[in-house]
Coordinates of C-alpha atoms and ligand atoms in Angstrom, one line a residue:
M1 CA 19.6 -29.9 -19.1
K2 CA 18.3 -29.7 -22.7
I3 CA 14.8 -28.8 -23.9
P4 CA 13.1 -32.1 -24.3
E5 CA 13.6 -33.5 -27.8
E6 CA 9.9 -34.3 -28.1
G7 CA 7.1 -32.3 -26.8
T8 CA 4.6 -33.5 -24.2
P9 CA 0.7 -33.2 -24.4
P10 CA -0.7 -30.4 -22.2
K11 CA -2.5 -32.8 -19.8
D12 CA 0.7 -34.6 -19.0
V13 CA 2.7 -31.4 -18.6
L14 CA 0.1 -30.1 -16.1
E15 CA 0.1 -33.5 -14.2
K16 CA 3.9 -33.3 -13.9
M17 CA 3.7 -29.7 -12.6
K18 CA 1.1 -30.8 -10.0
D19 CA 3.5 -33.5 -8.9
M20 CA 6.4 -31.1 -8.7
R21 CA 4.6 -28.6 -6.5
K22 CA 3.6 -31.1 -3.8
D23 CA 6.4 -30.1 -1.4
D24 CA 5.8 -26.4 -1.8
A25 CA 4.8 -24.2 1.2
D26 CA 1.0 -24.7 1.8
W27 CA -0.1 -21.0 1.8
R28 CA -3.7 -22.0 1.3
A29 CA -3.7 -23.7 4.6
G30 CA -2.3 -20.5 6.2
K31 CA 1.1 -22.0 6.8
T32 CA 3.1 -19.1 5.4
F33 CA 3.2 -15.5 6.7
S34 CA 4.7 -13.7 3.8
L35 CA 4.7 -13.8 0.0
V36 CA 1.1 -14.6 -0.7
Y37 CA -2.0 -12.4 -0.3
F38 CA -5.1 -14.5 -0.7
L39 CA -8.6 -13.1 -0.2
D40 CA -11.0 -15.9 -1.2
D41 CA -11.8 -18.2 -4.1
E42 CA -14.5 -16.0 -5.7
H43 CA -12.1 -13.1 -5.8
T44 CA -9.2 -15.3 -7.1
D45 CA -11.5 -16.5 -9.9
L46 CA -12.2 -13.0 -10.9
L47 CA -8.4 -12.2 -11.0
K48 CA -7.7 -15.3 -13.1
N49 CA -10.5 -14.4 -15.6
A50 CA -9.4 -10.8 -15.8
Y51 CA -5.8 -11.8 -16.2
T52 CA -6.4 -14.4 -18.9
M53 CA -8.7 -12.0 -20.8
Y54 CA -5.6 -9.9 -21.3
F55 CA -3.1 -12.8 -21.2
S56 CA -1.5 -11.9 -24.6
E57 CA -1.7 -8.1 -24.5
N58 CA 1.3 -6.0 -23.8
G59 CA 1.1 -2.8 -21.9
L60 CA 4.4 -1.5 -23.4
S61 CA 2.6 0.6 -26.1
P62 CA -0.2 2.8 -24.8
M63 CA -1.4 3.1 -28.4
A64 CA -2.1 -0.5 -29.3
F65 CA -4.5 -1.5 -26.5
S66 CA -6.6 1.5 -25.5
S67 CA -8.5 -0.5 -22.9
L68 CA -5.3 -1.3 -21.1
R69 CA -4.2 2.3 -21.2
R70 CA -7.6 3.2 -19.7
F71 CA -7.2 0.6 -17.0
E72 CA -3.8 1.8 -16.0
T73 CA -4.7 5.5 -15.9
E74 CA -7.9 4.8 -14.0
V75 CA -6.0 2.6 -11.5
I76 CA -3.4 5.3 -11.0
S77 CA -6.1 7.9 -10.5
M78 CA -8.0 5.9 -8.0
V79 CA -4.9 5.0 -6.0
A80 CA -3.7 8.6 -6.0
D81 CA -7.1 9.6 -4.6
M82 CA -6.9 6.8 -1.9
L83 CA -3.4 8.1 -1.0
G84 CA -4.3 11.7 -0.5
G85 CA -3.2 12.9 -3.9
V86 CA -4.4 16.4 -4.8
P87 CA -5.5 16.9 -8.4
G88 CA -2.4 16.6 -10.5
A89 CA -1.0 13.7 -8.6
I90 CA -0.1 11.1 -11.2
G91 CA 2.1 8.0 -11.7
S92 CA 2.6 4.6 -13.3
M93 CA 1.8 1.0 -12.7
T94 CA 4.9 -1.2 -12.3
S95 CA 5.6 -4.9 -11.8
G96 CA 5.9 -4.6 -8.0
G97 CA 7.2 -2.8 -5.0
T98 CA 10.8 -3.1 -6.1
E99 CA 10.2 -1.6 -9.5
S100 CA 8.1 1.2 -8.0
I101 CA 11.0 2.0 -5.6
L102 CA 13.6 1.8 -8.4
M103 CA 11.5 4.2 -10.5
A104 CA 11.0 6.7 -7.6
V105 CA 14.7 6.7 -6.9
K106 CA 15.6 7.0 -10.6
S107 CA 13.2 9.9 -11.0
A108 CA 14.9 11.6 -8.0
R109 CA 18.3 11.1 -9.6
Q110 CA 17.1 12.6 -12.9
W111 CA 15.3 15.5 -11.0
A112 CA 18.6 16.2 -9.2
R113 CA 20.5 16.2 -12.5
V114 CA 18.3 19.0 -13.7
N115 CA 17.6 20.9 -10.4
K116 CA 20.9 20.3 -8.5
P117 CA 23.4 20.0 -11.3
G118 CA 26.4 20.6 -9.1
I119 CA 26.1 17.3 -7.3
E120 CA 28.5 14.6 -8.5
K121 CA 27.7 11.9 -6.0
P122 CA 24.0 12.2 -5.0
E123 CA 23.1 10.9 -1.5
V124 CA 19.9 9.4 -0.3
I125 CA 18.9 9.3 3.4
L126 CA 17.6 5.8 4.3
P127 CA 16.4 4.7 7.7
I128 CA 17.9 1.3 8.3
T129 CA 14.5 -0.4 8.2
V130 CA 13.6 0.6 4.6
H131 CA 13.1 -2.3 2.2
P132 CA 16.3 -3.5 0.5
A133 CA 14.8 -2.4 -2.8
F134 CA 16.3 1.0 -1.9
E135 CA 19.7 -0.5 -1.4
K136 CA 19.2 -2.2 -4.8
A137 CA 18.3 1.2 -6.3
M138 CA 21.5 2.7 -4.8
H139 CA 23.5 -0.2 -6.3
Y140 CA 21.8 0.1 -9.8
F141 CA 21.9 3.9 -10.1
D142 CA 25.2 4.4 -8.4
L143 CA 23.9 6.6 -5.6
V144 CA 25.2 6.9 -2.1
P145 CA 23.0 5.5 0.7
V146 CA 23.3 7.4 4.0
H147 CA 21.8 5.2 6.6
I148 CA 20.1 6.6 9.7
P149 CA 19.1 4.6 12.8
V150 CA 15.6 4.1 14.1
R151 CA 14.5 5.0 17.7
D152 CA 13.6 2.5 20.4
D153 CA 10.2 2.3 18.9
F154 CA 11.7 1.2 15.6
R155 CA 10.6 4.4 13.8
A156 CA 13.1 6.5 11.9
D157 CA 15.1 8.9 14.0
V158 CA 14.2 12.4 12.8
E159 CA 17.1 14.1 14.5
E160 CA 19.5 11.8 12.9
A161 CA 17.8 12.4 9.5
K162 CA 18.3 16.1 10.0
K163 CA 22.0 15.6 10.8
A164 CA 22.6 13.4 7.8
I165 CA 21.6 16.1 5.3
N166 CA 24.4 17.8 3.4
E167 CA 24.9 19.5 0.0
N168 CA 24.8 16.2 -1.8
T169 CA 21.5 15.0 -0.5
I170 CA 18.7 14.7 -3.1
L171 CA 16.1 12.4 -1.5
M172 CA 14.8 11.3 1.9
V173 CA 12.7 8.2 2.5
G174 CA 10.2 6.9 5.0
S175 CA 8.2 3.8 5.2
A176 CA 4.5 3.3 5.9
P177 CA 5.0 0.9 7.4
A178 CA 8.5 -0.6 7.3
Y179 CA 8.5 -4.4 6.8
P180 CA 10.6 -5.5 9.8
H181 CA 8.4 -4.2 12.7
G182 CA 5.3 -3.0 10.8
V183 CA 5.6 0.6 12.1
V184 CA 5.1 3.8 10.2
D185 CA 8.0 6.3 10.3
P186 CA 7.3 9.9 11.4
I187 CA 6.4 10.9 7.9
E188 CA 5.2 14.4 8.7
D189 CA 8.3 15.4 10.6
L190 CA 10.7 13.9 8.0
A191 CA 8.8 15.3 5.1
S192 CA 8.8 18.8 6.6
I193 CA 12.6 18.7 6.9
A194 CA 12.8 17.6 3.2
L195 CA 10.5 20.5 2.2
E196 CA 12.5 23.0 4.2
K197 CA 15.8 21.8 2.6
G198 CA 14.4 21.6 -0.9
L199 CA 14.7 17.8 -1.2
L200 CA 12.4 15.1 -2.5
F201 CA 10.7 12.8 -0.1
H202 CA 9.4 9.3 -1.0
V203 CA 7.0 7.3 1.2
D204 CA 7.4 3.5 0.7
S205 CA 3.8 2.3 1.3
C206 CA 4.2 -0.8 -0.8
L207 CA 3.1 -2.9 2.2
G208 CA 0.6 -0.6 3.8
G209 CA -0.7 1.6 1.0
F210 CA -3.8 -0.6 0.5
L211 CA -4.5 -1.1 4.2
L212 CA -3.7 2.1 6.2
P213 CA -6.2 4.3 4.4
W214 CA -9.0 1.9 5.3
L215 CA -7.8 1.5 8.9
K216 CA -7.8 5.2 9.3
K217 CA -11.4 5.3 8.1
L218 CA -12.2 2.5 10.6
G219 CA -10.9 4.7 13.4
Y220 CA -7.4 3.2 14.0
P221 CA -4.9 5.8 15.0
I222 CA -2.9 5.8 11.8
P223 CA -0.3 8.6 11.6
A224 CA -0.4 10.9 8.5
F225 CA 1.7 9.1 5.9
D226 CA 0.5 9.9 2.3
L227 CA 0.5 12.5 -0.4
S228 CA -1.6 14.8 1.7
V229 CA 1.5 15.4 3.9
N230 CA 3.3 18.6 3.1
G231 CA 6.7 17.7 1.6
V232 CA 5.8 14.2 0.4
T233 CA 6.7 14.2 -3.3
S234 CA 6.1 10.5 -4.2
I235 CA 4.6 7.3 -2.8
S236 CA 4.6 3.6 -3.7
A237 CA 1.8 1.2 -3.0
D238 CA 1.5 -2.4 -4.1
I239 CA -1.8 -3.6 -5.5
H240 CA -0.5 -7.2 -5.4
K241 CA -0.1 -7.1 -1.6
Y242 CA -3.0 -5.8 0.5
G243 CA -4.7 -4.6 -2.7
F244 CA -5.3 -8.3 -3.4
A245 CA -4.7 -8.0 -7.1
S246 CA -2.6 -10.6 -9.0
K247 CA 1.1 -10.5 -8.8
G248 CA 2.9 -8.0 -10.9
A249 CA 0.9 -4.9 -9.9
S250 CA 2.2 -1.9 -8.0
C251 CA 1.9 1.9 -8.3
V252 CA 4.3 4.7 -8.0
I253 CA 2.6 8.1 -7.7
Y254 CA 4.2 11.5 -7.9
K255 CA 2.8 14.8 -6.6
D256 CA 2.8 16.2 -10.2
E257 CA 3.5 15.2 -13.7
E258 CA 6.8 17.2 -13.8
L259 CA 8.2 14.7 -11.4
R260 CA 6.8 11.7 -13.3
K261 CA 8.5 12.9 -16.5
H262 CA 11.9 12.2 -14.8
Q263 CA 10.8 8.5 -14.6
Y264 CA 10.2 8.1 -18.4
F265 CA 12.8 6.8 -20.8
A266 CA 12.9 7.7 -24.5
Y267 CA 15.4 6.8 -27.2
T268 CA 15.2 8.4 -30.6
Q269 CA 18.2 6.9 -32.5
W270 CA 17.3 3.3 -32.8
P271 CA 17.1 1.7 -36.2
G272 CA 13.9 0.0 -34.8
G273 CA 12.1 3.3 -34.5
L274 CA 11.2 5.7 -31.7
Y275 CA 11.2 4.0 -28.4
A276 CA 9.7 5.1 -25.1
S277 CA 8.9 3.3 -22.0
P278 CA 7.4 4.5 -18.7
S279 CA 9.2 2.1 -16.3
A280 CA 12.0 -0.4 -15.9
T281 CA 10.6 -3.3 -17.9
G282 CA 10.0 -3.3 -21.6
T283 CA 7.1 -5.7 -22.1
R284 CA 4.4 -5.2 -19.5
P285 CA 2.0 -8.0 -18.9
G286 CA -1.5 -6.8 -19.8
G287 CA -3.0 -9.3 -17.5
A288 CA -1.5 -7.8 -14.3
I289 CA -2.9 -4.3 -15.3
A290 CA -6.3 -5.7 -16.2
A291 CA -6.6 -7.8 -13.0
A292 CA -5.6 -4.8 -10.9
W293 CA -8.4 -2.7 -12.4
A294 CA -10.8 -5.6 -12.0
T295 CA -9.9 -5.8 -8.3
L296 CA -10.6 -2.2 -7.6
Q297 CA -13.9 -2.4 -9.4
H298 CA -15.0 -5.6 -7.6
L299 CA -13.9 -4.8 -4.1
G300 CA -14.7 -1.2 -4.0
Q301 CA -14.2 0.9 -0.9
D302 CA -16.7 -1.2 1.1
G303 CA -14.9 -4.4 0.2
Y304 CA -11.6 -2.9 1.3
L305 CA -13.0 -1.6 4.5
A306 CA -14.6 -5.0 5.3
T307 CA -11.4 -6.8 4.5
A308 CA -9.3 -4.4 6.6
K309 CA -11.6 -4.9 9.6
K310 CA -11.3 -8.7 9.2
I311 CA -7.5 -8.6 8.9
M312 CA -7.2 -6.5 12.0
A313 CA -9.5 -8.8 14.0
I314 CA -7.3 -11.8 13.1
T315 CA -4.1 -9.8 13.8
E316 CA -5.4 -8.9 17.3
R317 CA -6.0 -12.6 18.0
F318 CA -2.5 -13.5 17.0
K319 CA -0.9 -10.6 18.9
S320 CA -2.7 -11.2 22.2
G321 CA -2.1 -14.9 22.0
I322 CA 1.6 -14.4 21.4
E323 CA 1.9 -12.0 24.3
K324 CA 0.3 -14.5 26.6
I325 CA 3.0 -17.1 25.9
D326 CA 5.7 -17.1 28.6
G327 CA 8.9 -15.3 27.3
L328 CA 7.4 -14.0 24.0
R329 CA 6.8 -10.4 23.2
I330 CA 5.8 -8.3 20.2
L331 CA 8.4 -5.7 19.2
G332 CA 7.3 -2.1 19.3
K333 CA 3.7 -1.0 18.5
P334 CA 2.9 -2.2 15.0
D335 CA 0.4 0.1 13.2
M336 CA -1.3 -2.6 11.1
S337 CA -1.2 -6.4 10.4
V338 CA 2.6 -6.8 10.1
F339 CA 4.7 -7.4 13.2
A340 CA 7.7 -9.1 14.7
F341 CA 8.1 -11.0 18.0
T342 CA 11.0 -12.3 20.0
T343 CA 11.6 -14.5 23.0
D344 CA 13.4 -13.7 26.2
K345 CA 13.8 -17.4 26.9
G346 CA 16.0 -19.3 24.5
D347 CA 17.1 -18.6 20.9
I348 CA 14.6 -17.0 18.5
F349 CA 16.1 -18.8 15.5
A350 CA 15.8 -22.1 17.2
L351 CA 12.1 -21.2 17.8
G352 CA 11.8 -20.5 14.0
D353 CA 13.2 -23.9 13.3
E354 CA 10.8 -25.6 15.8
L355 CA 7.9 -23.8 14.0
E356 CA 9.3 -24.9 10.7
N357 CA 9.3 -28.5 11.9
R358 CA 5.6 -28.1 12.7
G359 CA 5.0 -26.8 9.2
W360 CA 4.8 -23.0 9.9
H361 CA 7.0 -20.8 7.7
L362 CA 7.9 -17.5 9.4
D363 CA 10.5 -15.1 8.0
R364 CA 13.6 -14.7 10.3
Q365 CA 15.1 -11.3 11.0
P366 CA 17.9 -10.4 13.4
G367 CA 16.5 -11.2 16.8
S368 CA 12.9 -11.8 15.9
L369 CA 10.4 -13.8 13.8
H370 CA 8.1 -11.9 11.4
M371 CA 4.4 -12.3 10.6
M372 CA 2.2 -10.7 8.0
I373 CA -1.5 -11.5 8.6
T374 CA -4.1 -12.0 5.8
P375 CA -7.6 -13.4 5.7
V376 CA -6.3 -16.9 5.0
H377 CA -5.0 -17.1 8.6
E378 CA -8.5 -16.8 10.1
N379 CA -8.9 -20.5 10.6
I380 CA -5.5 -21.4 11.9
V381 CA -4.9 -18.9 14.7
D382 CA -5.5 -21.4 17.5
D383 CA -3.5 -24.2 15.9
F384 CA -0.6 -21.8 15.4
L385 CA -0.7 -20.4 18.9
S386 CA -0.8 -23.9 20.4
D387 CA 2.2 -25.0 18.3
L388 CA 4.0 -21.8 19.2
E389 CA 3.5 -22.3 22.9
E390 CA 4.8 -25.9 22.6
A391 CA 7.8 -24.7 20.5
A392 CA 8.6 -21.8 22.8
N393 CA 8.6 -24.1 25.9
K394 CA 10.9 -26.5 24.1
V395 CA 13.3 -23.8 23.0
A396 CA 13.3 -22.2 26.5
S397 CA 14.8 -25.4 27.9
M398 CA 17.3 -26.0 25.2
P399 CA 20.9 -25.7 26.2
A400 CA 22.6 -22.6 24.7
G401 CA 24.5 -23.3 21.5
D402 CA 22.5 -26.4 20.8
M403 CA 21.4 -25.3 17.3
S404 CA 21.0 -26.7 13.9
G405 CA 19.2 -25.8 10.7
M406 CA 18.5 -22.1 9.9
A407 CA 19.3 -21.1 13.5
A408 CA 22.9 -22.3 12.8
M409 CA 23.1 -20.5 9.5
Y410 CA 21.8 -17.2 10.9
G411 CA 24.1 -17.6 13.9
M412 CA 27.0 -18.0 11.5
V413 CA 26.2 -15.0 9.4
A414 CA 25.7 -12.9 12.5
A415 CA 29.1 -13.9 13.8
L416 CA 31.0 -12.9 10.7
P417 CA 32.8 -9.7 11.5
D418 CA 33.1 -8.7 7.8
Q419 CA 29.9 -7.7 5.9
G420 CA 31.6 -8.5 2.6
Q421 CA 32.2 -12.1 3.7
A422 CA 28.6 -12.4 4.8
K423 CA 27.4 -11.1 1.4
D424 CA 29.7 -13.5 -0.4
M425 CA 28.3 -16.3 1.6
I426 CA 24.7 -15.4 0.8
V427 CA 25.5 -15.0 -2.9
E428 CA 27.1 -18.4 -2.9
F429 CA 24.1 -19.9 -1.1
F430 CA 21.8 -18.5 -3.9
N431 CA 24.3 -19.6 -6.5
Q432 CA 24.1 -23.2 -5.3
L433 CA 20.4 -23.1 -4.8
M434 CA 19.6 -21.9 -8.4
K435 CA 21.2 -24.9 -10.1
P436 CA 19.1 -27.5 -11.8
G437 CA 18.5 -30.4 -9.5
A438 CA 19.5 -28.4 -6.3
Ligands
LIG1 C1 7.8 -2.1 2.7 C2 8.1 -2.8 1.5 N1 8.6 -2.1 0.4 C3 8.9 -2.7 -0.8 C4 8.7 -4.1 -0.9 C5 9.1 -4.8 -2.2 O1 8.0 -5.3 -2.9 P1 8.1 -6.4 -4.0 O2 8.5 -7.7 -3.4 O3 6.7 -6.4 -4.6 O4 9.1 -5.9 -5.0 C6 8.2 -4.8 0.2 C7 8.0 -6.3 0.1 O5 7.6 -7.0 1.0 C8 7.9 -4.2 1.4 O6 7.5 -4.8 2.5

């Protein structure tokens, strides 16, 4: 394609865009169970106004826009407090969970270069359920992932973590909760091992950081998971997930500023002048920082508590409805509003395809379908459960091997004996998908 030779008036451009999005997933109607966190229209209007107020500003330089610097430092301070940070806990805003994780890992690598200089190939202990952003960090920063299994309850196996530590280990990780089954790892046990062995410990609370603290206040039995746990040295929490800010807003918080300094990048030899940047990106959209601050001001603790209560009430309706359907069961004991279910009657991916045919988009994972509940789902619980029951009955009576669509694709990837081949296949799939006209 070429850039159009002649420009188009704004009204026509917007019309065209409206037309182009007509086949997109209908998240407003509660048809998706990942990717979008929507609270309500009033809140979204505030986000848009706050974002557009700072639409042109750039958070790269903390000197130019002092209000943005204030927003960011205040957001970090409030989030550190929410996540059990003692005075001195400090961090940065980033563009999302992945960048927060990349920064936490990069800081650990820099810390180890200073504090454990003998290590040539640093190792990081990762329960297999951690978000792939950690694998990406290993890939980008040339670190060695040491995977440990999870127990039958899908929580990281502490004994295996202990066994995996050696003289090259620099960092251990736990999730609160991990995405696949929505369960919190035994953070206290893992972090105490890290402390004893002189290692860093990062809690990935990108998904739960803005929900678990309120659930705890509401009386839910949430295991200790945050900076108040002895041995936890950093934590990530996404404001653009259950914090309900606009996209492009996450926090990474360290127990003290010594650790945060390892995240910063500075270069002094550039003909363009002195350059310093706190995180992975250069330009940082001012709108995302401003909208995050606006969200915390607007919702307040009472708003987050009320939202958390509502989300859990909706989640309970889904979970009990699913458990009542013949053959279906929830995996493990999810700690919040994220969970996976499977079927004992028929193929789970075929069930995913049947739901897709009925307009419901659920993420597939090995052996289960995944759901992440938000307030937008309040009005569709019954419709969903009725479609799910119908789909589950249909799949239960399908002959084995009678699969098409995503079920066939997942089946094929699962059947490949060679991980490398599976990776190549997925890369090629993306390669084809990201071509104009695909
Ligand atoms: C537990 C967890 N960590 C990290 C991430 C990555 O967040 P992002 O997609 O904002 O980069 C996710 C995303 O779902 C997640 O669930």
